[in-house]
Backbone as a chain_set.jsonl record, in Angstrom:
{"seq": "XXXXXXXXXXXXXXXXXXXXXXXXXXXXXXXXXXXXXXXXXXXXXXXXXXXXXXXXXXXXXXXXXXXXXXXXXXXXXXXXXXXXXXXXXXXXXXXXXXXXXXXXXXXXXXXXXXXXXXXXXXXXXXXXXXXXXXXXXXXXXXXXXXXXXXXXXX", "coords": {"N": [[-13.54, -0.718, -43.531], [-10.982, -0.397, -43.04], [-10.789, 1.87, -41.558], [-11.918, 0.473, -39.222], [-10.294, -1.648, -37.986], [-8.212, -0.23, -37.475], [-9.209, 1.128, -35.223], [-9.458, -0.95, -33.614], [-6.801, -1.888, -32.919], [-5.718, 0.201, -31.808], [-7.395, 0.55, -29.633], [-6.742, -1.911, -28.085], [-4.423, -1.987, -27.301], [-3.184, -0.452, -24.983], [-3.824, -2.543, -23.199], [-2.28, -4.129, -23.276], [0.055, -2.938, -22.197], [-0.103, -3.912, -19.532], [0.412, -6.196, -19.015], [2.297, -8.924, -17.732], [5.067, -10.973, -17.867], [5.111, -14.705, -17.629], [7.379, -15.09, -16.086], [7.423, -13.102, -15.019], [5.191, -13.088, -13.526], [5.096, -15.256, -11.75], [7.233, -14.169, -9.976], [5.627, -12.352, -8.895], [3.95, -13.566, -7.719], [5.656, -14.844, -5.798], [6.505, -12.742, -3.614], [3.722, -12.131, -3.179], [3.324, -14.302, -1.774], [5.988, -14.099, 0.249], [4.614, -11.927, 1.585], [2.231, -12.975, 2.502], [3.438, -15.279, 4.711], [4.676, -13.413, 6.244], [3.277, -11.953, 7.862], [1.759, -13.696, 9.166], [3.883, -14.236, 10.81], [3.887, -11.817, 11.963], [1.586, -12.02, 13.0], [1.663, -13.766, 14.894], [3.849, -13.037, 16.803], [6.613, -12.807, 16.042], [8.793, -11.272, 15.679], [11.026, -10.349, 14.32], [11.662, -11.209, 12.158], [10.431, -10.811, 10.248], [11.369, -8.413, 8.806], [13.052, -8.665, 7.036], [11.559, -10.212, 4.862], [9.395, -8.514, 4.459], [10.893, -6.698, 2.886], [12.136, -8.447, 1.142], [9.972, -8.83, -0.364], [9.051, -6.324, -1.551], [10.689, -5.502, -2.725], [11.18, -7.168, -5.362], [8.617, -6.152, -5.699], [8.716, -3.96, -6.52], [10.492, -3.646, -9.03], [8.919, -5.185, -10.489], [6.64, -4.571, -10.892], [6.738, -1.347, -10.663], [7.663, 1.187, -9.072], [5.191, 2.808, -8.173], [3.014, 1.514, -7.909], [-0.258, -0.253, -6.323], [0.332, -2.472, -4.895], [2.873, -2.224, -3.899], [2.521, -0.122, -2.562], [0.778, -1.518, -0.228], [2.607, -3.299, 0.921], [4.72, -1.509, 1.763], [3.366, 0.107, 3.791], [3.02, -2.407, 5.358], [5.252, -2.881, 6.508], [5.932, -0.446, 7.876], [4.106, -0.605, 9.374], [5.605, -2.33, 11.079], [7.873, -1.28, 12.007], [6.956, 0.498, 13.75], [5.641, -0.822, 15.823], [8.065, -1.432, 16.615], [9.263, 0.992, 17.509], [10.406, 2.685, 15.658], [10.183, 5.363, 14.414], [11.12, 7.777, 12.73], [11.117, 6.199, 10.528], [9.127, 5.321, 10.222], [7.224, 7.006, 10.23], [8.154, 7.832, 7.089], [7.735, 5.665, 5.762], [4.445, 5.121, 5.888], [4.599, 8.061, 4.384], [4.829, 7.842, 2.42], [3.372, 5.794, 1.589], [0.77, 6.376, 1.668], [1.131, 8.482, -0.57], [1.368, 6.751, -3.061], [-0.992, 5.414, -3.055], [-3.038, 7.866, -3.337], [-2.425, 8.234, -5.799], [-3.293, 6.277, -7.117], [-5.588, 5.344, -6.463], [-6.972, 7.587, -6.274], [-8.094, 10.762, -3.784], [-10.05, 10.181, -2.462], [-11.002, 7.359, -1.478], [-10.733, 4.296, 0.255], [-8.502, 2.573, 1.01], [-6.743, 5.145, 1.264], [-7.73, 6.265, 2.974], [-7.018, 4.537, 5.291], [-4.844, 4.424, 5.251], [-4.166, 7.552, 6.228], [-5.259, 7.238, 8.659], [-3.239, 5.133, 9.615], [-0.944, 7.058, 9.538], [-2.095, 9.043, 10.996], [-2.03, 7.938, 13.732], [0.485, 7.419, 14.335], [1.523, 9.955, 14.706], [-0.403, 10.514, 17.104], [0.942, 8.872, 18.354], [3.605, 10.274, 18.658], [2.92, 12.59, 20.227], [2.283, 14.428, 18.529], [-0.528, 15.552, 18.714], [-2.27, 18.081, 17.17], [-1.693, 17.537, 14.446], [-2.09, 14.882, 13.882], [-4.764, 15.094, 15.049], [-5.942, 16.507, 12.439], [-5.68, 14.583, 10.175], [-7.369, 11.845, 11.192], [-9.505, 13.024, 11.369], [-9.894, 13.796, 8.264], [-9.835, 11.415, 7.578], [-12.001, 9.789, 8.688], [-14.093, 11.761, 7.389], [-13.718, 10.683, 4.601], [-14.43, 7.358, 4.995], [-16.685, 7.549, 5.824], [-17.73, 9.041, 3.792], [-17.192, 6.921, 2.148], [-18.761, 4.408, 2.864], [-20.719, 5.359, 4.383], [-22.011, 7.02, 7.361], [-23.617, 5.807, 9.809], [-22.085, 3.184, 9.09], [-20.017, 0.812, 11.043]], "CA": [[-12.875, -1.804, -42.835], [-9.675, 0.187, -42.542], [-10.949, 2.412, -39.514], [-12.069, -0.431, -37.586], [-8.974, -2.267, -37.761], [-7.496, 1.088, -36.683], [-9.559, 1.405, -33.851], [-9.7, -1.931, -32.451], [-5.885, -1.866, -32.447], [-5.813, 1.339, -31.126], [-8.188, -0.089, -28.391], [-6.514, -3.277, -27.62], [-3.049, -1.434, -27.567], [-2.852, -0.141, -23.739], [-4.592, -3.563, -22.775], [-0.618, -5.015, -23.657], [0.871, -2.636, -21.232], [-0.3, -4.478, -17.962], [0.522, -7.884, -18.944], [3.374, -9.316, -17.401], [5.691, -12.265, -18.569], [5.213, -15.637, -16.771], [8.222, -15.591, -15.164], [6.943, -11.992, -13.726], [4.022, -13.475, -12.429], [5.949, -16.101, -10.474], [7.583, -13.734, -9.021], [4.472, -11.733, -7.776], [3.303, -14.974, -6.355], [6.623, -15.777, -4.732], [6.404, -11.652, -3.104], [2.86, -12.204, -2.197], [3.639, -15.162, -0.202], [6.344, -13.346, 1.526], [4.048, -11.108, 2.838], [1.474, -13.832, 3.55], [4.191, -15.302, 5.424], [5.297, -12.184, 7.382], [1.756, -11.481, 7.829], [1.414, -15.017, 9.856], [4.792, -14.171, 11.555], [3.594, -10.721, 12.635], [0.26, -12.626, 14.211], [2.761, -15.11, 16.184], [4.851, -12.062, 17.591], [7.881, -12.878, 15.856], [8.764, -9.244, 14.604], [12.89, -10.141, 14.105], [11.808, -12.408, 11.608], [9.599, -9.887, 9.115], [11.445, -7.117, 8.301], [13.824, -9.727, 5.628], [10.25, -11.246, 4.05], [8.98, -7.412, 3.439], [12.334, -5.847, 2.017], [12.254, -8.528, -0.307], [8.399, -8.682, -1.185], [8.914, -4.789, -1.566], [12.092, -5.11, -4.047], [10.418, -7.724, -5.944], [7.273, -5.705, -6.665], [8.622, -2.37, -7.165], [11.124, -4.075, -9.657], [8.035, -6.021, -12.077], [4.821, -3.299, -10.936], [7.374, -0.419, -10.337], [6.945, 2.093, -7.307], [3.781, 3.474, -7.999], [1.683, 0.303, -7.767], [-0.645, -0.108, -5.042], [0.598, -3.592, -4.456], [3.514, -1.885, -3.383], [1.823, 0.596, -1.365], [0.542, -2.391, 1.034], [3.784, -3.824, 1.421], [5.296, 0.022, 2.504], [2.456, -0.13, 4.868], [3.226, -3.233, 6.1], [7.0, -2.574, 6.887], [5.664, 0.687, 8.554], [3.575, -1.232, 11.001], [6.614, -3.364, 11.849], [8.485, -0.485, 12.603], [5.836, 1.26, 14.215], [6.046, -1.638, 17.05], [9.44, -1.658, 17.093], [9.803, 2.13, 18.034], [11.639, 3.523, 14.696], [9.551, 6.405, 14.466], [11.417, 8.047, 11.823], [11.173, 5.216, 9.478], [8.004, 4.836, 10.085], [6.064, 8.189, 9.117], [8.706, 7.974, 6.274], [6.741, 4.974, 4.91], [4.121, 5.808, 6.048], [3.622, 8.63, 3.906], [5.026, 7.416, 0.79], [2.297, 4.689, 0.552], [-0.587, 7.471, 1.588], [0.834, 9.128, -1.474], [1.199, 5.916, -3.674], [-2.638, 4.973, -2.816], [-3.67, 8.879, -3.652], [-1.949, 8.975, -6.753], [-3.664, 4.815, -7.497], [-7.463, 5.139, -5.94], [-7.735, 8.994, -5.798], [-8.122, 10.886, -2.448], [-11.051, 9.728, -1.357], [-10.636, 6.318, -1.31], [-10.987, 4.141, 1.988], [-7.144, 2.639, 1.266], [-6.124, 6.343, 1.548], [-8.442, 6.639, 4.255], [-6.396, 3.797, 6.244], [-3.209, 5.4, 5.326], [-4.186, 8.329, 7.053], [-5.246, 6.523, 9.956], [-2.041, 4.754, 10.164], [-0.134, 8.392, 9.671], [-2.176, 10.097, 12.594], [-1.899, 6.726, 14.731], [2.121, 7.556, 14.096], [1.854, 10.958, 15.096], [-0.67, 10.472, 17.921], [1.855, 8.095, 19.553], [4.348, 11.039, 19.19], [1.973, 13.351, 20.785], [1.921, 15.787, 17.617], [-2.083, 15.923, 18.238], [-2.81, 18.641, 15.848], [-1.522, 16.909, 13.034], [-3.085, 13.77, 14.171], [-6.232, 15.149, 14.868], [-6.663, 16.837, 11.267], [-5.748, 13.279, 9.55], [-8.303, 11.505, 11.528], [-10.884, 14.1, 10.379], [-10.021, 13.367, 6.967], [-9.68, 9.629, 7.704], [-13.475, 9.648, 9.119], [-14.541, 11.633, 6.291], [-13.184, 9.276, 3.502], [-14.73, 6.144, 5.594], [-17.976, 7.961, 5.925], [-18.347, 9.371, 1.899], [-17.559, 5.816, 1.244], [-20.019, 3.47, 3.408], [-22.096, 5.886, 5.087], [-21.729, 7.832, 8.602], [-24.104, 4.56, 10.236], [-21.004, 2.215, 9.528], [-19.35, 0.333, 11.808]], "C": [[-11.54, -1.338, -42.258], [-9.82, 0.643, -41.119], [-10.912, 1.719, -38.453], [-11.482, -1.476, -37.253], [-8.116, -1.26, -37.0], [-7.395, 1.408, -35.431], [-9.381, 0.188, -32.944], [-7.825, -2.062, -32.014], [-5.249, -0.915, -31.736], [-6.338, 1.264, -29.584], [-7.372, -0.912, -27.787], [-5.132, -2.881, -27.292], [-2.647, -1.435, -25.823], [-3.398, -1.592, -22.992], [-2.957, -4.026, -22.676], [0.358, -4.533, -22.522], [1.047, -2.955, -20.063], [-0.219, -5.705, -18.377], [2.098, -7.784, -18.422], [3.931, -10.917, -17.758], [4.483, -13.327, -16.966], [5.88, -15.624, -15.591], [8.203, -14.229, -13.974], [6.138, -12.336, -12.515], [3.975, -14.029, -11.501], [6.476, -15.47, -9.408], [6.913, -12.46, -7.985], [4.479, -12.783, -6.739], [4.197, -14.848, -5.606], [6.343, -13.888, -3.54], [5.164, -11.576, -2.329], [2.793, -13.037, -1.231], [4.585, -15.128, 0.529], [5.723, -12.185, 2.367], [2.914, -11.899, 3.301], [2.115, -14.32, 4.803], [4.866, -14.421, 6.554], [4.092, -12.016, 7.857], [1.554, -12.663, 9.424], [2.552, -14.473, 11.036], [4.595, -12.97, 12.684], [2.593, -11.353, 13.765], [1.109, -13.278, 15.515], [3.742, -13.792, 17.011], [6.18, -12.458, 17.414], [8.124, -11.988, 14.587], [10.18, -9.445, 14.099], [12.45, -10.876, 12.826], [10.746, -11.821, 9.683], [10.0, -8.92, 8.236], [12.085, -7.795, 6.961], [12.382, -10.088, 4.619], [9.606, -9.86, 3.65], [9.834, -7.038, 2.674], [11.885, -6.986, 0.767], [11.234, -8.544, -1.244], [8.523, -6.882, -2.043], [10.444, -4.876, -2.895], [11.486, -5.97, -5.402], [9.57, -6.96, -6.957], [7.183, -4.149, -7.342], [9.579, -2.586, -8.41], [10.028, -4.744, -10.841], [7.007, -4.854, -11.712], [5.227, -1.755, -10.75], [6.627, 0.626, -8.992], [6.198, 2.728, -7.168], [2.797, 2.345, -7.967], [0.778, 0.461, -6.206], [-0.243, -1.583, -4.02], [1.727, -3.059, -4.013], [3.609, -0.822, -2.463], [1.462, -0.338, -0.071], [1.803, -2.952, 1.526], [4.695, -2.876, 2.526], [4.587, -0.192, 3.949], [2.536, -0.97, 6.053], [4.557, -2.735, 7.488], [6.805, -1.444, 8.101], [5.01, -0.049, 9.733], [4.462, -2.13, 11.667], [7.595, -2.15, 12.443], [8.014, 0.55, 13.388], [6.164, 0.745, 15.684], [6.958, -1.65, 17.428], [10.46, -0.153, 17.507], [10.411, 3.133, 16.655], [10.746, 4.536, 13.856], [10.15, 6.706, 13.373], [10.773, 7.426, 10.704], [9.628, 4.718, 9.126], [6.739, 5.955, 9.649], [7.361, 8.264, 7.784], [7.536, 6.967, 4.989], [5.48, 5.223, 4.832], [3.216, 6.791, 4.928], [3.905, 8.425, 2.06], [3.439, 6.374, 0.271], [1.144, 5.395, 0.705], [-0.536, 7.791, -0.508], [1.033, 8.352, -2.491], [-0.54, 5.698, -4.06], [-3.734, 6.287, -3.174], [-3.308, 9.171, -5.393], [-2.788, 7.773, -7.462], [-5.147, 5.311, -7.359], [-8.234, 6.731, -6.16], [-7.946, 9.372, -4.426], [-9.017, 10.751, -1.643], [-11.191, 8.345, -1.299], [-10.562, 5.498, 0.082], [-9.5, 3.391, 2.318], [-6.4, 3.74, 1.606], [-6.896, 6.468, 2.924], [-7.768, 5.858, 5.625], [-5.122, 4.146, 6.231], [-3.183, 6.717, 6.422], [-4.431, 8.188, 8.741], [-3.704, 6.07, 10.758], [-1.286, 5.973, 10.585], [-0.824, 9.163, 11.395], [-2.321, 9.06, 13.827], [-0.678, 7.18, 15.049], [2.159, 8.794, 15.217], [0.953, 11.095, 16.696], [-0.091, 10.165, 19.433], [2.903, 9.403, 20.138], [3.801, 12.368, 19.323], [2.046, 14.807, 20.149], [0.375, 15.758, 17.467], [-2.769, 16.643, 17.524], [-3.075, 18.251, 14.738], [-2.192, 15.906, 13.181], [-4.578, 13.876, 13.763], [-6.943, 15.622, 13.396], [-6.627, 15.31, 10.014], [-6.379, 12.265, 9.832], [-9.001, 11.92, 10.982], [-11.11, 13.773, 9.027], [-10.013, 11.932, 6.915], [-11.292, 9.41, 7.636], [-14.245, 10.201, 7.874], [-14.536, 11.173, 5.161], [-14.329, 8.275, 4.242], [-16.464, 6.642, 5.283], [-18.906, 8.631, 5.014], [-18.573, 7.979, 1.394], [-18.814, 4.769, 1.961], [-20.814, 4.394, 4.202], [-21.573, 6.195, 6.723], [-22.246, 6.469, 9.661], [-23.138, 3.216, 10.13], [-20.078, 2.191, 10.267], [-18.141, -0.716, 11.001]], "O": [[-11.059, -1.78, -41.214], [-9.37, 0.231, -40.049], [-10.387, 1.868, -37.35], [-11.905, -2.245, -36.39], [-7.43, -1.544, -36.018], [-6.465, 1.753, -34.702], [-9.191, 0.282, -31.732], [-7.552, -2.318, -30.841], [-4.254, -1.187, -31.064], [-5.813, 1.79, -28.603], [-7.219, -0.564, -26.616], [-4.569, -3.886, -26.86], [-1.898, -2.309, -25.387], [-3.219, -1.45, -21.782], [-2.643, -4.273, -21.512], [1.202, -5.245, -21.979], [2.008, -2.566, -19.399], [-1.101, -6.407, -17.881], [2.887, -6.863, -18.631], [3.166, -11.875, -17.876], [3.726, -13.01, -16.049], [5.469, -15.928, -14.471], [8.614, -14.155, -12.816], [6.202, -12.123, -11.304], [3.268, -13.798, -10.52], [6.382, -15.836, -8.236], [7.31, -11.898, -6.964], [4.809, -12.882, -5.557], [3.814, -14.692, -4.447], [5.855, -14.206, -2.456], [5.155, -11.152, -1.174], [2.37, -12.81, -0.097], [4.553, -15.859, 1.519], [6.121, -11.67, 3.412], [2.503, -11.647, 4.434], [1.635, -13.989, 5.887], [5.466, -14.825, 7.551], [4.421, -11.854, 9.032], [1.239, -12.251, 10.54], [2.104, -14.29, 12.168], [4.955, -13.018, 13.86], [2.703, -11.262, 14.988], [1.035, -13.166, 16.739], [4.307, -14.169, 18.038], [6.943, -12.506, 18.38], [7.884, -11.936, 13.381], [10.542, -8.547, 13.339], [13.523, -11.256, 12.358], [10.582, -12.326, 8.573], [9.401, -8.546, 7.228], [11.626, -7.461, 5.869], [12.624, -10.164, 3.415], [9.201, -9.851, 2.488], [9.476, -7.036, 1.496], [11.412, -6.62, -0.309], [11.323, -8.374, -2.46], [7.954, -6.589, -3.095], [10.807, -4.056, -3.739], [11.359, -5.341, -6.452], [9.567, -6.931, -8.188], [6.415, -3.5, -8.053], [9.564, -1.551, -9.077], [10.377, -4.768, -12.021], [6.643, -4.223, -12.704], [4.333, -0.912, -10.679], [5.577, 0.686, -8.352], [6.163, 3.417, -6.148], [1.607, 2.653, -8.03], [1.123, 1.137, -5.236], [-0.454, -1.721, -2.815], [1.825, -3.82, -3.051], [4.562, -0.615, -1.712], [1.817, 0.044, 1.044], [1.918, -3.017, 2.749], [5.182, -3.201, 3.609], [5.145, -0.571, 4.979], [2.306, -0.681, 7.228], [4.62, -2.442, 8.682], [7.446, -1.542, 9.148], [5.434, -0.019, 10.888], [4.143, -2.669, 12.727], [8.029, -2.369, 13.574], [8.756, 1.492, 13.666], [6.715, 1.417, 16.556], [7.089, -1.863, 18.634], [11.67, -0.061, 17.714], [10.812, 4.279, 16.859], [10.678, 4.412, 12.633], [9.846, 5.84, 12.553], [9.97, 8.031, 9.992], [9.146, 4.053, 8.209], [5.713, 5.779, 8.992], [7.312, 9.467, 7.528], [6.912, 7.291, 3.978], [5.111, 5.595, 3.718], [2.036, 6.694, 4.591], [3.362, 8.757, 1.006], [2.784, 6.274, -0.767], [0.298, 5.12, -0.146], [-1.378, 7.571, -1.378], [0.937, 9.105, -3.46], [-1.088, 5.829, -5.154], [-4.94, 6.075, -3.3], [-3.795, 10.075, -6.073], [-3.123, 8.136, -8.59], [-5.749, 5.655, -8.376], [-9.428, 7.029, -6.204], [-8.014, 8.409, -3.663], [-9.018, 11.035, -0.446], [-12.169, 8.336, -0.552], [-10.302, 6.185, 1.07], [-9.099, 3.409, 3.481], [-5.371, 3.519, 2.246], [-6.277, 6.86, 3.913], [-7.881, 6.321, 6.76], [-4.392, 4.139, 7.222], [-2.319, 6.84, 7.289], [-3.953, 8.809, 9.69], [-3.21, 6.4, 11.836], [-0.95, 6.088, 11.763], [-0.271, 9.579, 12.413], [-2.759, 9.498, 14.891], [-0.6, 7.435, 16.251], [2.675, 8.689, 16.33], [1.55, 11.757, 17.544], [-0.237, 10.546, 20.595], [3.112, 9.667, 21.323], [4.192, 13.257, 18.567], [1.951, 15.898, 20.709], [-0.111, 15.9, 16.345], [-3.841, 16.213, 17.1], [-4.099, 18.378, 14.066], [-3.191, 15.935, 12.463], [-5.298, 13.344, 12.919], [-8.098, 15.317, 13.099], [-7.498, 15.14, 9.161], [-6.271, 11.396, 8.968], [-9.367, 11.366, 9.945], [-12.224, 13.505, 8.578], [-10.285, 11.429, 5.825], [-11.806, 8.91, 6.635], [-14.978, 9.426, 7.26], [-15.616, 11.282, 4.579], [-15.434, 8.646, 3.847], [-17.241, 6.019, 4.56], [-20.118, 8.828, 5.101], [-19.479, 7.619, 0.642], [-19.787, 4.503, 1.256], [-21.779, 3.845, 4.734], [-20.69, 5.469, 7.18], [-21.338, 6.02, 10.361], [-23.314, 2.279, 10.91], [-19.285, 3.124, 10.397], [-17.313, -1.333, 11.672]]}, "num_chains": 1, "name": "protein.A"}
């Protein structure tokens, strides 16, 4: 009877480490509905009005899920496609490639979230007509997409 008191608490142990309070959870919610909200704002073409509603979704979640989450990988992502539109190149393969390597270090590298990271990254670099680099992060983009659903998906 000893052991398997041993084990089940042994078992049940890392199960404790992903819980979060209440008052954490609130404040997921309130983070995910600033990026629902930016999300809506982005559709409407009001870009001045997004970058405030990610920063704080993004301080939020790297503050209760810390900066390796992947919930904070989409948010990076996000921010990156707002600055993507808005020209700030820098800032934008900066994010960019942080949330590639968030989502590689979360899903593994074959993964079809890594696979859209890379997309985004050689979208970035396409614009700034580094086509080499582009073109080999496509390649790997397509092959990700095409290990995971099949070469026949659309």
């Amino acid at each position: 009877m000893k052991y398997i008191l041993i084990i089940f608490i042994f078992a049940t142990f890392p199960l404790n480490l992903f819980a979060i309070s209440p008052n954490d959870q609130d404040e997921i919610d309130l983070a995910n509905n600033l990026d629902k909200q930016a999300n809506l704002y982005y559709k409407q073409g009001r870009y001045a009005e997004l970058e405030p509603l990610y920063k704080r979704s993004l301080a939020i979640k790297e503050k209760i899920l810390g900066p390796e989450h992947a919930a904070v990988a989409t948010t990076i992502n996000n921010l990156g496609l707002l600055y993507y539109n808005q020209g700030r190149y820098a800032e934008v393969e900066q994010l960019y490639k942080r949330s590639l390597t968030i989502y590689e270090k979360a899903f593994g590298p074959d993964h079809p979230e890594v696979a859209l990271s890379l997309n985004n990254l050689a979208s970035l670099y396409n614009k700034q007509g580094r086509y080499a680099e582009a073109e080999q992060l496509y390649k790997r983009s397509l092959t990700i997409y095409e290990k995971a659903f099949g070469p026949e998906h659309h």
